[in-house]
Amino acid sequence: MTTKLAWRNLAHDRVRLVVTLVGIVFSVVLMGMQSGLLVGFTRTTTGLVDNARADLWMVPKGTLDVDLGGPLDERRRYQALAVSGVAKAEPYLVNFARWKKPDGGTESIQLVGHQLGDVLGGPWSLETGSVDDLRRPDGVIVDRLYAAKLGVSAVGDTVEINGRRARVVGFTRGIRTFTQSPYVFTSLPNAREFVGLPSTTVGYVLLALAPGADAAAIEAEIEARIPEVEVYQSAAFAESSSSYWLFTTGAGFSLIISALLGLVVGIVIVAQTLYASTIDRLPEYATLKAMGAPNSYLYRIIVTQAGIGAVIGYAAGIVIVIGLVFASREASAAPVLPVSLALGLGALTLVMCIGAAVLSIRKVMAIDPVGVFR
Amino acid sequence: MTAILRATDIRHVYGSGPTAFEALRGVSFEIQRGEVVLLLGPSGSGKTTLLQVIGGLLRPTSGTLTLAGQSLDGLDLEALGRVRLANFGFVFQAYNLFPTLTAAENVEVALDLIGIRGAPARRRSRELLAEVGLAEKADSFPAHMSGGQKQRVAIARALAADPAVVLADEPTAALDSHSGAKVVGLFRRLADQGRAVVIVTHDSRILGAGDRIVEMEDGVVVPGTHAAGAHGPDAQGAHA
C-alpha cells in the first residue's frame, strides 16, 4: 500500500513529477557523461601500457607517463635480461614527431616504435594491413579515428614525418590518444630514423617474466643494479600515466567536479520537489499518525516516492547516456560506459534520491497528529 | 457493567509559565460498549482536548486513563500509536481521506496498518464499504463523492481494525441534514454492534442520537450532564 500511495502522491501532480524526473535525468546524464569521459580518458591514457602485454616497464628515472618517456641506452635492456626471472626484454620507443599531410598542413603525432617480430608492444585492433607491413622502411600504421585529421584515407597514402617520407600500410580502429597527437605505429628502426635517434637509443624496455617469477623482487633487483632506471609493474605504470594526465592537467578534477555538480543538482531538485510534495500532504501524514501509523510507515511512503523517482529518472537518464556514448563512439574523446559504471550510477541515483528525502522525513517526524482535529 | 474507557481526574495544561492554559481541569469520564456519547460545549470548553486525551493522541498532564481495564499511563508515543491502531477508530470533520486513493484504497490503507494486505484487504475494504452503504462507490475517488459519502468512507476506514471505540470530531458539521442523518444512523449501528462511540459535536440536529450527553465548559464537565454511563459507578443521572 505504501508503494501505491507513494506512486499516487508522485503522479497526482504531473508538473511536479515532470520537474522531479527532469532533475533526476539531468543529474544521471551529467554524472554518466562526466564519469564516462573520465573512464574513457583513463583508458586512453593507459592504452599503450594496457596493450603492450609487458609484465614490467623499465623507464628512465623520473618518467611518470608513457607518452613522455626520455631516452634510454639500449644496453640497459641487456642488463635487465641478465636478471634471473626476466624472460624477455624488448625495446620500445614513444616520441613526438611532426606529420606533414599530403595536401599540406602539419599535425603533431606520437610515433610508437617496437621491435618487429617481438611479442611485446606494437599496434592492436588492426582493421587493415598487418604488422609485418611495417617491415617496409617507411611503413606506418595509423588509427582510422584520426585518418581525417592526418589527411589520409587509404593504405598507400604517403606523408612526411619530420621531413622523411612515410607510407600508410594499415589502419587500427579505436586507439585514441589523450594528448590529441595520434599514435602512429612503426618499427623501431623506422621510428629511430623518423625522429633522428641513434640505433642504441630506446624509450622504454618492456619486460616479460618467466612463469612464477616474483615481479616485485625483480623490479627491486633491476632498480638496484641500474640506478638510472625505474621499473613499474604494468598496472602501476598505467595508473601513473592516467594520474599524470588526469590530475596534473586538471582534466580529471574538472570531470569529477562536473560529475559532482550533477549529483548536487539532482539532490537539490529531488529534495525540493519531494519536500514540496510532503508539505502538500502533511494533513494526510498527520491523519496516518492519528490512526496509529508508526513513523516508519510514513518514512516508507516518502522513501518509496524517492525510490520511484530514482528508478524512472535513472532508466530515462541511462538510455540517454547510452545513446550519447553510442553517438560519440567515433569521436576522439569518447565516453565509455562499462556495466560497472552503469550499475554504480544506478546505485548513486538511488542514494541521491533517498538522501534528498531526508528533509521531508524530518518534516514528517515533527508532525503532531493532534493537528488533525484543528 | 465495566467501562471500556475510563478517564479519571484528567488535567491538561498547554504551555507553561504565565501563558499556561489549563484546558482540562479534573475531568472524569467513562463510556461503555454499546453507548453513543455526545460531547458538547462551546469552543474552548475542552471537549476536543478531552477527545484527544481519551483517544491516546495527547498525554494528559495528570490523571489516569484506562482502556478495557488497562492503564495507558506512561506509554510513549509509539506505544500509544499501537493502542490507537488496535482500539480506536477516528472520524474527522474534514473526512481526511487520501485524495489520490479510491474509496476502497482509503480503507485498505487502514487495513495495511494492521497487516492485512493484498486480496484479503481488497475483499475486506469492499465489505466495510458495503456496511456503510457505499459498495458501488468503491472505485471512486473522494473528489467524485459527496460530503456524506466521504464521511461514510471515513467511517468504513475507522472500522478497519474493528475498534472497540470510535471517536468522531464534528462528523456531521459539513453535511446536509439527509447525509448527517445517515452518518448518525451508522454511528448508532456501530454502538448496537457493541462499540463505544464518542461524538464531539455542535450540531443540534443530532442531539437525539446519543445515549448520553456530556457537556463541557471551561475545562470541566457541566454538573448534571452524564459523564458516566448509566450503569457506571459514577453515574450522575438519567439518560438524555
Coordinates of N, CA and C in Angstrom, one line a residue, chain A residues 30 44 73 111 171 182 201 245 297 306 360:
Chain A
L30 N 24.4 14.0 -16.6 CA 25.6 14.7 -16.3 C 26.6 13.8 -15.6
T44 N 42.2 5.8 -22.3 CA 43.0 6.3 -23.4 C 44.4 6.6 -23.0
D73 N 69.6 4.2 -22.8 CA 70.6 3.4 -23.6 C 70.1 2.0 -23.7
L111 N 54.9 9.0 -32.3 CA 55.4 7.8 -33.0 C 55.7 6.7 -32.0
F171 N 45.6 0.3 -41.0 CA 44.8 1.2 -40.0 C 44.4 0.3 -38.8
P182 N 47.9 11.9 -32.4 CA 47.6 10.5 -32.7 C 48.8 9.6 -32.6
T201 N 69.5 3.9 -29.0 CA 68.6 4.6 -28.0 C 67.2 4.0 -28.1
W245 N 48.1 12.5 -16.4 CA 47.3 13.3 -17.4 C 46.0 13.8 -16.7
Y297 N 6.2 3.9 8.9 CA 5.3 3.7 7.8 C 5.3 5.0 6.9
A306 N 10.8 8.6 -3.3 CA 12.1 9.0 -3.8 C 12.7 7.9 -4.7
S360 N 12.3 15.8 4.0 CA 10.9 15.5 4.1 C 10.7 14.6 5.3

